Amino acid sequence: MKWQNESFFELSQDLLFVIDFDNIILEVNSACDKILSREKEEVIQLPVLELIHPQDITLTLNEFSNNLNNGKSTNFICRFLHKDSSYRWMNLNVSVDFKNKLKYVVARDITDSRNAEDELHRVFNNIPALIGHWDKNLINKFANTGYADLLDNSPENIKGKHIKDILHDRTYQKNISFINRVLAGESQVFEREKILEDGSLRHIFVRYIPDIKENSVVGFFVVATDITVLKNLEKERRDTETKLIASAKMSSLGEMAGGIAHEINNPLSIIYGKTGQIKRKLESKNFDLSNVLNELSKIEIMSDRISKIVKGLLSFSRNSDEDTLSPCSIVQIIEDTLELCSEKFRHSGIQIDLKFEENIQIECRASQISQVIMNLLNNAYDAVEKLDDRWIEIKTILVGQFLTLTITDSGSGISQNIQEKIMQPFYTTKEIGKGTGLGLSISKGLVEKHQGTLVYDQSCENTRFIVSLPVKQSYKEVKSA
Amino acid sequence: MNILAGKKILIVDDEELLREILMEELGFYGAEVTGAENGTDAFELIQKNKFDAIITDVRMPGGNGLILIKNINEKIKDLPKIFICSGYNDISPEEIKSLNISYSFTKPFDRQNFIEVISQALTNVRKINF
C-alpha cells in the first residue's frame, strides 16, 4: 500500500498544527478552516496563544512547559477563537520533537459534547434536588450545586475528594452506617436537619441509592430533597388537630358540666347537712356515739364520691398526647368515665347496663379512651333522652388479641343515608349549639391512634357502636393482616 | 324550738341521705315529716294525706319534680306550700311564679336559711334563735 504523509495531514478531521518552541504556528491543516473558519495563511506565523481563550492561556502555557520539561506528550482541554469571535472547545494532544525543536499538536473539536455536558450540568444544578455520586472508595464523582451547598462546599472542590474530607466529622459519624449499607447494595432513606447561616432550620430528606454495575456495587448516588415546606405543613396540621381535639374534648365536657355540677352538689349538700346536724348533736351533749360515728362515715362516703368525680375529671381533661401507652384496666376507665355522668343518666331515668365479661388491661392512653367512651355516651344520651324506653348497654368482650367494647342504646339505629356521614368532622344531627359534629370523627381518630377501629354496627336493631382495641400495641400487624 | 310543731311536710328526693337530712332537720323543729323518693310515690301520698308543705327535687328518675308540681296544681284542692330544692338551674322565675312555687333552694344550701324560709312560709315567724 502506498500512502502519503501529506494527504494524511491534510485530510484529518482533527486540527493538526506544528509549532516551534516559541509557540509560533509553522504549519496547519485544512481542518483549521473547517473548525475555526480561518485560512491557513491567516494562521501561519501567528503565536498560538493569540487563538486561545484568555482564561485558558495560563493552563496552556503550563501544559506546554511540562511537556518540554519531561518530554512526554500532554493532553488538556482549552478554548480556541473562532473567526466569528465564538470559542470552540478543543482537546489538545501535544508531542515534542526535540531534534527539530518542534511541537506537533492534534486538536479535536469537542464543543458539541462539551455543550451537552454543560447543559446537563445546568439541568442538574437547577432542578430542585440535591444530587451527588460517590464511588465505592467514597471518592466524589459528581455533586450538583445544591448538594455542594448542603455540604458547605462547591462542586469543583468536592469532586475527586474523599467523603471524610467533605462531610463534617459529626455528620460522617452519623452517616457511616447508611454508607456501609448502601455499599452493601441496600437503598437508604433518612432525614437530616440543617441550620442555615440566617439561623433558619431546613429539613432534608436524603436517599442513598446503590450504583450497581454488572451485579456489583461500584458506588452510590445521593438524592436529597428539601422538605421544610412539607414538614411545616405537617406540623401545622398536627397542631390544628391537637387544638381541635382539645376543644372538642372541652366541649363534650361542657355538655356534661351541668351533670357534673349535680354529681358534686348532692354529696356536698349531704356533707353540709350532716356536718351541721352532727355539730348540733355534739353541742347538745346528748348523743349516741355509735349514731354519730355512723353519720360521720356517711360524710366519708360522700367525700369519697366527690374525690372520684374530681379524679375522673382530671384524667379526662389531661392533655395526654405526649403520654406513653400504658396498661390500664378497661373496667376502671369505663367506671371513671361514668363517675362524670352517671348522675345525669340516672336523673333522666336512663338505665345503664354494664356487662364486663373480661376485666383486662389494655395498652392505651386512658384519658383518650375515656374521651371516646364519653363521646359515645353523650350521643347515646341525646338519642334516648326523649324515648319511652331508655337504656344504654356497655359491654366488653375479648376477641383474640383485641378488646371489643360495644355501646348500645335503646334508639332504633341510624338511617342509611346518615350512616355514611356520621364519622365526618362537623357533621351533626343535633340541634344548633348542642353538638360540635366532632365527637365521632375525633373518637375514630383517637381509636385509630391506638391501632384500633371504631365502627357503627349495621346488624344491630338498636344503635350500636363497636370499639375494637388491641390489648397490646405490638399486635397491630395481626389486625392489618 | 318546736317552731314547726303540727306542720305536715313531705320531702321528695331520690337521694336517700338528702331526704334523711331534710327530714331530721324539719323534725328537729317539730314538723311531722314524710319522705318519698320520686314524684309518682309522692303524688300517691299527697292524694291520701293533707300536707302543709311539699319540698321536692326537680330531676328524679321515676317521676320528675315539675310534673309532680303540675299535678298538685291541677288536682289538689287544698294547695300545700310548694318548695323546690335542686342542684340544677333549670327553672325560670316565670315558671316559679306560674307553678305557685314559694321558694327555690339551690343545692348545696344553708340549713339556717332553709328553716327560716320554710317556717316563715308556714307560720309567718321569721326570727329564729339557732
PDB file of N, CA and C in Angstrom, chain A residues 204-288:
ATOM      1  N   ILE A 204     -34.115  18.062  55.511  1.00  0.00           N
ATOM      2  CA  ILE A 204     -33.668  17.444  54.260  1.00  0.00           C
ATOM      3  C   ILE A 204     -33.972  15.951  54.300  1.00  0.00           C
ATOM      4  N   PHE A 205     -34.613  15.487  53.239  1.00  0.00           N
ATOM      5  CA  PHE A 205     -34.911  14.070  53.104  1.00  0.00           C
ATOM      6  C   PHE A 205     -33.855  13.482  52.176  1.00  0.00           C
ATOM      7  N   VAL A 206     -33.090  12.509  52.660  1.00  0.00           N
ATOM      8  CA  VAL A 206     -31.938  12.007  51.902  1.00  0.00           C
ATOM      9  C   VAL A 206     -32.149  10.545  51.487  1.00  0.00           C
ATOM     10  N   ARG A 207     -31.799  10.268  50.222  1.00  0.00           N
ATOM     11  CA  ARG A 207     -31.815   8.866  49.794  1.00  0.00           C
ATOM     12  C   ARG A 207     -30.432   8.505  49.269  1.00  0.00           C
ATOM     13  N   TYR A 208     -29.932   7.349  49.704  1.00  0.00           N
ATOM     14  CA  TYR A 208     -28.697   6.797  49.144  1.00  0.00           C
ATOM     15  C   TYR A 208     -29.119   5.618  48.274  1.00  0.00           C
ATOM     16  N   ILE A 209     -28.723   5.655  47.004  1.00  0.00           N
ATOM     17  CA  ILE A 209     -29.127   4.586  46.096  1.00  0.00           C
ATOM     18  C   ILE A 209     -27.862   3.921  45.548  1.00  0.00           C
ATOM     19  N   PRO A 210     -27.750   2.610  45.669  1.00  0.00           N
ATOM     20  CA  PRO A 210     -26.518   1.963  45.194  1.00  0.00           C
ATOM     21  C   PRO A 210     -26.352   2.105  43.679  1.00  0.00           C
ATOM     22  N   ASP A 211     -25.132   2.354  43.250  1.00  0.00           N
ATOM     23  CA  ASP A 211     -24.814   2.409  41.812  1.00  0.00           C
ATOM     24  C   ASP A 211     -24.302   1.018  41.454  1.00  0.00           C
ATOM     25  N   ILE A 212     -25.147   0.254  40.763  1.00  0.00           N
ATOM     26  CA  ILE A 212     -24.804  -1.149  40.506  1.00  0.00           C
ATOM     27  C   ILE A 212     -24.404  -1.330  39.049  1.00  0.00           C
ATOM     28  N   LYS A 213     -23.221  -1.874  38.866  1.00  0.00           N
ATOM     29  CA  LYS A 213     -22.731  -2.160  37.516  1.00  0.00           C
ATOM     30  C   LYS A 213     -22.346  -3.620  37.489  1.00  0.00           C
ATOM     31  N   GLU A 214     -22.892  -4.338  36.543  1.00  0.00           N
ATOM     32  CA  GLU A 214     -22.588  -5.765  36.389  1.00  0.00           C
ATOM     33  C   GLU A 214     -22.635  -6.499  37.722  1.00  0.00           C
ATOM     34  N   ASN A 215     -23.755  -6.339  38.397  1.00  0.00           N
ATOM     35  CA  ASN A 215     -24.029  -7.063  39.642  1.00  0.00           C
ATOM     36  C   ASN A 215     -23.152  -6.704  40.832  1.00  0.00           C
ATOM     37  N   SER A 216     -22.358  -5.651  40.690  1.00  0.00           N
ATOM     38  CA  SER A 216     -21.647  -5.268  41.912  1.00  0.00           C
ATOM     39  C   SER A 216     -21.788  -3.764  42.134  1.00  0.00           C
ATOM     40  N   VAL A 217     -21.728  -3.422  43.401  1.00  0.00           N
ATOM     41  CA  VAL A 217     -21.911  -2.012  43.754  1.00  0.00           C
ATOM     42  C   VAL A 217     -20.612  -1.274  43.471  1.00  0.00           C
ATOM     43  N   VAL A 218     -20.699  -0.264  42.601  1.00  0.00           N
ATOM     44  CA  VAL A 218     -19.476   0.481  42.285  1.00  0.00           C
ATOM     45  C   VAL A 218     -19.482   1.865  42.930  1.00  0.00           C
ATOM     46  N   GLY A 219     -20.540   2.146  43.657  1.00  0.00           N
ATOM     47  CA  GLY A 219     -20.619   3.439  44.323  1.00  0.00           C
ATOM     48  C   GLY A 219     -22.054   3.687  44.719  1.00  0.00           C
ATOM     49  N   PHE A 220     -22.389   4.938  45.005  1.00  0.00           N
ATOM     50  CA  PHE A 220     -23.782   5.219  45.309  1.00  0.00           C
ATOM     51  C   PHE A 220     -24.158   6.640  44.922  1.00  0.00           C
ATOM     52  N   PHE A 221     -25.451   6.802  44.660  1.00  0.00           N
ATOM     53  CA  PHE A 221     -25.977   8.125  44.330  1.00  0.00           C
ATOM     54  C   PHE A 221     -26.635   8.717  45.565  1.00  0.00           C
ATOM     55  N   VAL A 222     -26.554  10.017  45.677  1.00  0.00           N
ATOM     56  CA  VAL A 222     -27.273  10.708  46.740  1.00  0.00           C
ATOM     57  C   VAL A 222     -28.345  11.565  46.075  1.00  0.00           C
ATOM     58  N   VAL A 223     -29.585  11.378  46.479  1.00  0.00           N
ATOM     59  CA  VAL A 223     -30.656  12.254  46.000  1.00  0.00           C
ATOM     60  C   VAL A 223     -31.351  12.790  47.244  1.00  0.00           C
ATOM     61  N   ALA A 224     -31.263  14.082  47.442  1.00  0.00           N
ATOM     62  CA  ALA A 224     -31.847  14.660  48.647  1.00  0.00           C
ATOM     63  C   ALA A 224     -32.817  15.775  48.255  1.00  0.00           C
ATOM     64  N   THR A 225     -33.840  15.958  49.070  1.00  0.00           N
ATOM     65  CA  THR A 225     -34.841  16.986  48.787  1.00  0.00           C
ATOM     66  C   THR A 225     -35.063  17.818  50.043  1.00  0.00           C
ATOM     67  N   ASP A 226     -35.240  19.093  49.833  1.00  0.00           N
ATOM     68  CA  ASP A 226     -35.574  19.975  50.952  1.00  0.00           C
ATOM     69  C   ASP A 226     -37.074  19.851  51.219  1.00  0.00           C
ATOM     70  N   ILE A 227     -37.427  19.269  52.351  1.00  0.00           N
ATOM     71  CA  ILE A 227     -38.849  19.025  52.634  1.00  0.00           C
ATOM     72  C   ILE A 227     -39.350  19.946  53.748  1.00  0.00           C
ATOM     73  N   THR A 228     -38.662  21.086  53.920  1.00  0.00           N
ATOM     74  CA  THR A 228     -39.043  22.001  55.005  1.00  0.00           C
ATOM     75  C   THR A 228     -40.503  22.446  54.895  1.00  0.00           C
ATOM     76  N   VAL A 229     -40.927  22.792  53.676  1.00  0.00           N
ATOM     77  CA  VAL A 229     -42.296  23.279  53.474  1.00  0.00           C
ATOM     78  C   VAL A 229     -43.290  22.197  53.896  1.00  0.00           C
ATOM     79  N   LEU A 230     -42.974  20.968  53.457  1.00  0.00           N
ATOM     80  CA  LEU A 230     -43.832  19.823  53.777  1.00  0.00           C
ATOM     81  C   LEU A 230     -43.917  19.601  55.286  1.00  0.00           C
ATOM     82  N   LYS A 231     -42.727  19.675  55.917  1.00  0.00           N
ATOM     83  CA  LYS A 231     -42.644  19.469  57.364  1.00  0.00           C
ATOM     84  C   LYS A 231     -43.471  20.514  58.104  1.00  0.00           C
ATOM     85  N   ASN A 232     -43.340  21.776  57.649  1.00  0.00           N
ATOM     86  CA  ASN A 232     -44.066  22.848  58.317  1.00  0.00           C
ATOM     87  C   ASN A 232     -45.566  22.659  58.175  1.00  0.00           C
ATOM     88  N   LEU A 233     -45.991  22.228  56.967  1.00  0.00           N
ATOM     89  CA  LEU A 233     -47.414  21.989  56.738  1.00  0.00           C
ATOM     90  C   LEU A 233     -47.921  20.882  57.657  1.00  0.00           C
ATOM     91  N   GLU A 234     -47.089  19.833  57.748  1.00  0.00           N
ATOM     92  CA  GLU A 234     -47.460  18.684  58.572  1.00  0.00           C
ATOM     93  C   GLU A 234     -47.599  19.101  60.035  1.00  0.00           C
ATOM     94  N   LYS A 235     -46.656  19.950  60.469  1.00  0.00           N
ATOM     95  CA  LYS A 235     -46.686  20.406  61.859  1.00  0.00           C
ATOM     96  C   LYS A 235     -47.936  21.245  62.103  1.00  0.00           C
ATOM     97  N   GLU A 236     -48.231  22.116  61.118  1.00  0.00           N
ATOM     98  CA  GLU A 236     -49.411  22.963  61.220  1.00  0.00           C
ATOM     99  C   GLU A 236     -50.673  22.112  61.356  1.00  0.00           C
ATOM    100  N   ARG A 237     -50.728  21.063  60.515  1.00  0.00           N
ATOM    101  CA  ARG A 237     -51.886  20.176  60.513  1.00  0.00           C
ATOM    102  C   ARG A 237     -52.015  19.484  61.875  1.00  0.00           C
ATOM    103  N   ARG A 238     -50.840  19.014  62.371  1.00  0.00           N
ATOM    104  CA  ARG A 238     -50.850  18.330  63.665  1.00  0.00           C
ATOM    105  C   ARG A 238     -51.309  19.262  64.775  1.00  0.00           C
ATOM    106  N   ASP A 239     -50.785  20.514  64.736  1.00  0.00           N
ATOM    107  CA  ASP A 239     -51.154  21.490  65.763  1.00  0.00           C
ATOM    108  C   ASP A 239     -52.658  21.750  65.735  1.00  0.00           C
ATOM    109  N   THR A 240     -53.188  21.937  64.513  1.00  0.00           N
ATOM    110  CA  THR A 240     -54.622  22.208  64.379  1.00  0.00           C
ATOM    111  C   THR A 240     -55.420  21.035  64.930  1.00  0.00           C
ATOM    112  N   GLU A 241     -54.952  19.830  64.572  1.00  0.00           N
ATOM    113  CA  GLU A 241     -55.669  18.630  65.020  1.00  0.00           C
ATOM    114  C   GLU A 241     -55.675  18.554  66.544  1.00  0.00           C
ATOM    115  N   THR A 242     -54.498  18.821  67.135  1.00  0.00           N
ATOM    116  CA  THR A 242     -54.402  18.767  68.591  1.00  0.00           C
ATOM    117  C   THR A 242     -55.354  19.765  69.233  1.00  0.00           C
ATOM    118  N   LYS A 243     -55.386  20.987  68.657  1.00  0.00           N
ATOM    119  CA  LYS A 243     -56.264  22.019  69.217  1.00  0.00           C
ATOM    120  C   LYS A 243     -57.720  21.609  69.071  1.00  0.00           C
ATOM    121  N   LEU A 244     -58.026  21.025  67.903  1.00  0.00           N
ATOM    122  CA  LEU A 244     -59.393  20.601  67.621  1.00  0.00           C
ATOM    123  C   LEU A 244     -59.835  19.542  68.626  1.00  0.00           C
ATOM    124  N   ILE A 245     -58.937  18.573  68.854  1.00  0.00           N
ATOM    125  CA  ILE A 245     -59.271  17.503  69.787  1.00  0.00           C
ATOM    126  C   ILE A 245     -59.492  18.084  71.175  1.00  0.00           C
ATOM    127  N   ALA A 246     -58.575  18.996  71.558  1.00  0.00           N
ATOM    128  CA  ALA A 246     -58.684  19.584  72.890  1.00  0.00           C
ATOM    129  C   ALA A 246     -59.990  20.356  73.023  1.00  0.00           C
ATOM    130  N   SER A 247     -60.360  21.111  71.969  1.00  0.00           N
ATOM    131  CA  SER A 247     -61.561  21.935  72.110  1.00  0.00           C
ATOM    132  C   SER A 247     -62.811  21.065  72.066  1.00  0.00           C
ATOM    133  N   ALA A 248     -62.757  19.987  71.268  1.00  0.00           N
ATOM    134  CA  ALA A 248     -63.915  19.095  71.233  1.00  0.00           C
ATOM    135  C   ALA A 248     -64.060  18.384  72.568  1.00  0.00           C
ATOM    136  N   LYS A 249     -62.917  18.064  73.168  1.00  0.00           N
ATOM    137  CA  LYS A 249     -62.957  17.398  74.465  1.00  0.00           C
ATOM    138  C   LYS A 249     -63.610  18.319  75.488  1.00  0.00           C
ATOM    139  N   MET A 250     -63.159  19.591  75.449  1.00  0.00           N
ATOM    140  CA  MET A 250     -63.715  20.546  76.395  1.00  0.00           C
ATOM    141  C   MET A 250     -65.201  20.773  76.133  1.00  0.00           C
ATOM    142  N   SER A 251     -65.569  20.718  74.842  1.00  0.00           N
ATOM    143  CA  SER A 251     -66.983  20.970  74.581  1.00  0.00           C
ATOM    144  C   SER A 251     -67.837  19.792  75.024  1.00  0.00           C
ATOM    145  N   SER A 252     -67.290  18.560  74.902  1.00  0.00           N
ATOM    146  CA  SER A 252     -68.085  17.437  75.402  1.00  0.00           C
ATOM    147  C   SER A 252     -68.128  17.485  76.924  1.00  0.00           C
ATOM    148  N   LEU A 253     -67.055  18.027  77.504  1.00  0.00           N
ATOM    149  CA  LEU A 253     -67.047  18.227  78.956  1.00  0.00           C
ATOM    150  C   LEU A 253     -68.095  19.281  79.322  1.00  0.00           C
ATOM    151  N   GLY A 254     -68.190  20.314  78.462  1.00  0.00           N
ATOM    152  CA  GLY A 254     -69.181  21.367  78.671  1.00  0.00           C
ATOM    153  C   GLY A 254     -70.591  20.814  78.656  1.00  0.00           C
ATOM    154  N   GLU A 255     -70.826  19.884  77.703  1.00  0.00           N
ATOM    155  CA  GLU A 255     -72.150  19.269  77.636  1.00  0.00           C
ATOM    156  C   GLU A 255     -72.460  18.536  78.934  1.00  0.00           C
ATOM    157  N   MET A 256     -71.396  18.058  79.574  1.00  0.00           N
ATOM    158  CA  MET A 256     -71.561  17.291  80.799  1.00  0.00           C
ATOM    159  C   MET A 256     -71.568  18.187  82.040  1.00  0.00           C
ATOM    160  N   ALA A 257     -71.196  19.463  81.860  1.00  0.00           N
ATOM    161  CA  ALA A 257     -70.925  20.301  83.033  1.00  0.00           C
ATOM    162  C   ALA A 257     -72.091  20.346  84.009  1.00  0.00           C
ATOM    163  N   GLY A 258     -73.310  20.544  83.475  1.00  0.00           N
ATOM    164  CA  GLY A 258     -74.480  20.594  84.343  1.00  0.00           C
ATOM    165  C   GLY A 258     -74.591  19.328  85.166  1.00  0.00           C
ATOM    166  N   GLY A 259     -74.393  18.223  84.501  1.00  0.00           N
ATOM    167  CA  GLY A 259     -74.473  16.923  85.168  1.00  0.00           C
ATOM    168  C   GLY A 259     -73.415  16.798  86.243  1.00  0.00           C
ATOM    169  N   ILE A 260     -72.197  17.262  85.907  1.00  0.00           N
ATOM    170  CA  ILE A 260     -71.102  17.134  86.867  1.00  0.00           C
ATOM    171  C   ILE A 260     -71.374  18.006  88.091  1.00  0.00           C
ATOM    172  N   ALA A 261     -71.918  19.208  87.859  1.00  0.00           N
ATOM    173  CA  ALA A 261     -72.258  20.085  88.985  1.00  0.00           C
ATOM    174  C   ALA A 261     -73.221  19.352  89.920  1.00  0.00           C
ATOM    175  N   HIS A 262     -74.179  18.671  89.304  1.00  0.00           N
ATOM    176  CA  HIS A 262     -75.150  17.945  90.111  1.00  0.00           C
ATOM    177  C   HIS A 262     -74.492  16.782  90.850  1.00  0.00           C
ATOM    178  N   GLU A 263     -73.580  16.092  90.126  1.00  0.00           N
ATOM    179  CA  GLU A 263     -72.873  14.960  90.734  1.00  0.00           C
ATOM    180  C   GLU A 263     -72.169  15.407  92.007  1.00  0.00           C
ATOM    181  N   ILE A 264     -71.619  16.618  91.974  1.00  0.00           N
ATOM    182  CA  ILE A 264     -70.861  17.109  93.126  1.00  0.00           C
ATOM    183  C   ILE A 264     -71.801  17.725  94.161  1.00  0.00           C
ATOM    184  N   ASN A 265     -72.862  18.368  93.666  1.00  0.00           N
ATOM    185  CA  ASN A 265     -73.777  19.061  94.559  1.00  0.00           C
ATOM    186  C   ASN A 265     -74.461  18.158  95.569  1.00  0.00           C
ATOM    187  N   ASN A 266     -74.913  17.014  95.119  1.00  0.00           N
ATOM    188  CA  ASN A 266     -75.614  16.123  96.024  1.00  0.00           C
ATOM    189  C   ASN A 266     -74.754  15.680  97.199  1.00  0.00           C
ATOM    190  N   PRO A 267     -73.565  15.091  96.916  1.00  0.00           N
ATOM    191  CA  PRO A 267     -72.740  14.704  98.065  1.00  0.00           C
ATOM    192  C   PRO A 267     -72.331  15.902  98.917  1.00  0.00           C
ATOM    193  N   LEU A 268     -72.122  17.056  98.268  1.00  0.00           N
ATOM    194  CA  LEU A 268     -71.737  18.246  99.014  1.00  0.00           C
ATOM    195  C   LEU A 268     -72.873  18.685  99.948  1.00  0.00           C
ATOM    196  N   SER A 269     -74.088  18.638  99.432  1.00  0.00           N
ATOM    197  CA  SER A 269     -75.246  19.006 100.263  1.00  0.00           C
ATOM    198  C   SER A 269     -75.354  18.079 101.459  1.00  0.00           C
ATOM    199  N   ILE A 270     -75.065  16.806 101.208  1.00  0.00           N
ATOM    200  CA  ILE A 270     -75.150  15.833 102.295  1.00  0.00           C
ATOM    201  C   ILE A 270     -74.084  16.107 103.348  1.00  0.00           C
ATOM    202  N   ILE A 271     -72.860  16.418 102.845  1.00  0.00           N
ATOM    203  CA  ILE A 271     -71.767  16.707 103.780  1.00  0.00           C
ATOM    204  C   ILE A 271     -72.118  17.929 104.645  1.00  0.00           C
ATOM    205  N   TYR A 272     -72.588  18.985 103.977  1.00  0.00           N
ATOM    206  CA  TYR A 272     -73.025  20.198 104.700  1.00  0.00           C
ATOM    207  C   TYR A 272     -74.063  19.867 105.758  1.00  0.00           C
ATOM    208  N   GLY A 273     -75.116  19.204 105.284  1.00  0.00           N
ATOM    209  CA  GLY A 273     -76.260  18.919 106.159  1.00  0.00           C
ATOM    210  C   GLY A 273     -75.868  18.066 107.341  1.00  0.00           C
ATOM    211  N   LYS A 274     -75.141  16.987 107.037  1.00  0.00           N
ATOM    212  CA  LYS A 274     -74.750  16.061 108.102  1.00  0.00           C
ATOM    213  C   LYS A 274     -73.816  16.743 109.096  1.00  0.00           C
ATOM    214  N   THR A 275     -72.883  17.536 108.580  1.00  0.00           N
ATOM    215  CA  THR A 275     -71.929  18.216 109.475  1.00  0.00           C
ATOM    216  C   THR A 275     -72.681  19.100 110.463  1.00  0.00           C
ATOM    217  N   GLY A 276     -73.613  19.886 109.950  1.00  0.00           N
ATOM    218  CA  GLY A 276     -74.395  20.787 110.810  1.00  0.00           C
ATOM    219  C   GLY A 276     -75.164  20.007 111.864  1.00  0.00           C
ATOM    220  N   GLN A 277     -75.780  18.917 111.427  1.00  0.00           N
ATOM    221  CA  GLN A 277     -76.589  18.144 112.370  1.00  0.00           C
ATOM    222  C   GLN A 277     -75.727  17.462 113.420  1.00  0.00           C
ATOM    223  N   ILE A 278     -74.536  16.971 113.023  1.00  0.00           N
ATOM    224  CA  ILE A 278     -73.639  16.329 113.991  1.00  0.00           C
ATOM    225  C   ILE A 278     -73.167  17.362 115.014  1.00  0.00           C
ATOM    226  N   LYS A 279     -72.823  18.561 114.513  1.00  0.00           N
ATOM    227  CA  LYS A 279     -72.378  19.631 115.406  1.00  0.00           C
ATOM    228  C   LYS A 279     -73.447  19.912 116.466  1.00  0.00           C
ATOM    229  N   ARG A 280     -74.697  19.983 115.971  1.00  0.00           N
ATOM    230  CA  ARG A 280     -75.806  20.283 116.874  1.00  0.00           C
ATOM    231  C   ARG A 280     -75.938  19.202 117.953  1.00  0.00           C
ATOM    232  N   LYS A 281     -75.776  17.946 117.504  1.00  0.00           N
ATOM    233  CA  LYS A 281     -75.868  16.841 118.456  1.00  0.00           C
ATOM    234  C   LYS A 281     -74.761  16.919 119.484  1.00  0.00           C
ATOM    235  N   LEU A 282     -73.518  17.170 119.007  1.00  0.00           N
ATOM    236  CA  LEU A 282     -72.377  17.220 119.915  1.00  0.00           C
ATOM    237  C   LEU A 282     -72.530  18.367 120.903  1.00  0.00           C
ATOM    238  N   GLU A 283     -73.034  19.516 120.430  1.00  0.00           N
ATOM    239  CA  GLU A 283     -73.206  20.678 121.305  1.00  0.00           C
ATOM    240  C   GLU A 283     -74.259  20.410 122.377  1.00  0.00           C
ATOM    241  N   SER A 284     -75.263  19.613 122.027  1.00  0.00           N
ATOM    242  CA  SER A 284     -76.332  19.335 122.990  1.00  0.00           C
ATOM    243  C   SER A 284     -75.871  18.375 124.076  1.00  0.00           C
ATOM    244  N   LYS A 285     -74.700  17.794 123.862  1.00  0.00           N
ATOM    245  CA  LYS A 285     -74.092  16.828 124.791  1.00  0.00           C
ATOM    246  C   LYS A 285     -75.004  15.629 125.051  1.00  0.00           C
ATOM    247  N   ASN A 286     -76.046  15.523 124.268  1.00  0.00           N
ATOM    248  CA  ASN A 286     -76.960  14.410 124.443  1.00  0.00           C
ATOM    249  C   ASN A 286     -76.991  13.625 123.141  1.00  0.00           C
ATOM    250  N   PHE A 287     -76.003  12.708 123.030  1.00  0.00           N
ATOM    251  CA  PHE A 287     -75.935  11.986 121.757  1.00  0.00           C
ATOM    252  C   PHE A 287     -75.491  10.544 121.960  1.00  0.00           C
ATOM    253  N   ASP A 288     -75.755   9.758 120.937  1.00  0.00           N
ATOM    254  CA  ASP A 288     -75.354   8.362 120.941  1.00  0.00           C
ATOM    255  C   ASP A 288     -74.100   8.249 120.079  1.00  0.00           C
TER     256      ASP A 288
END
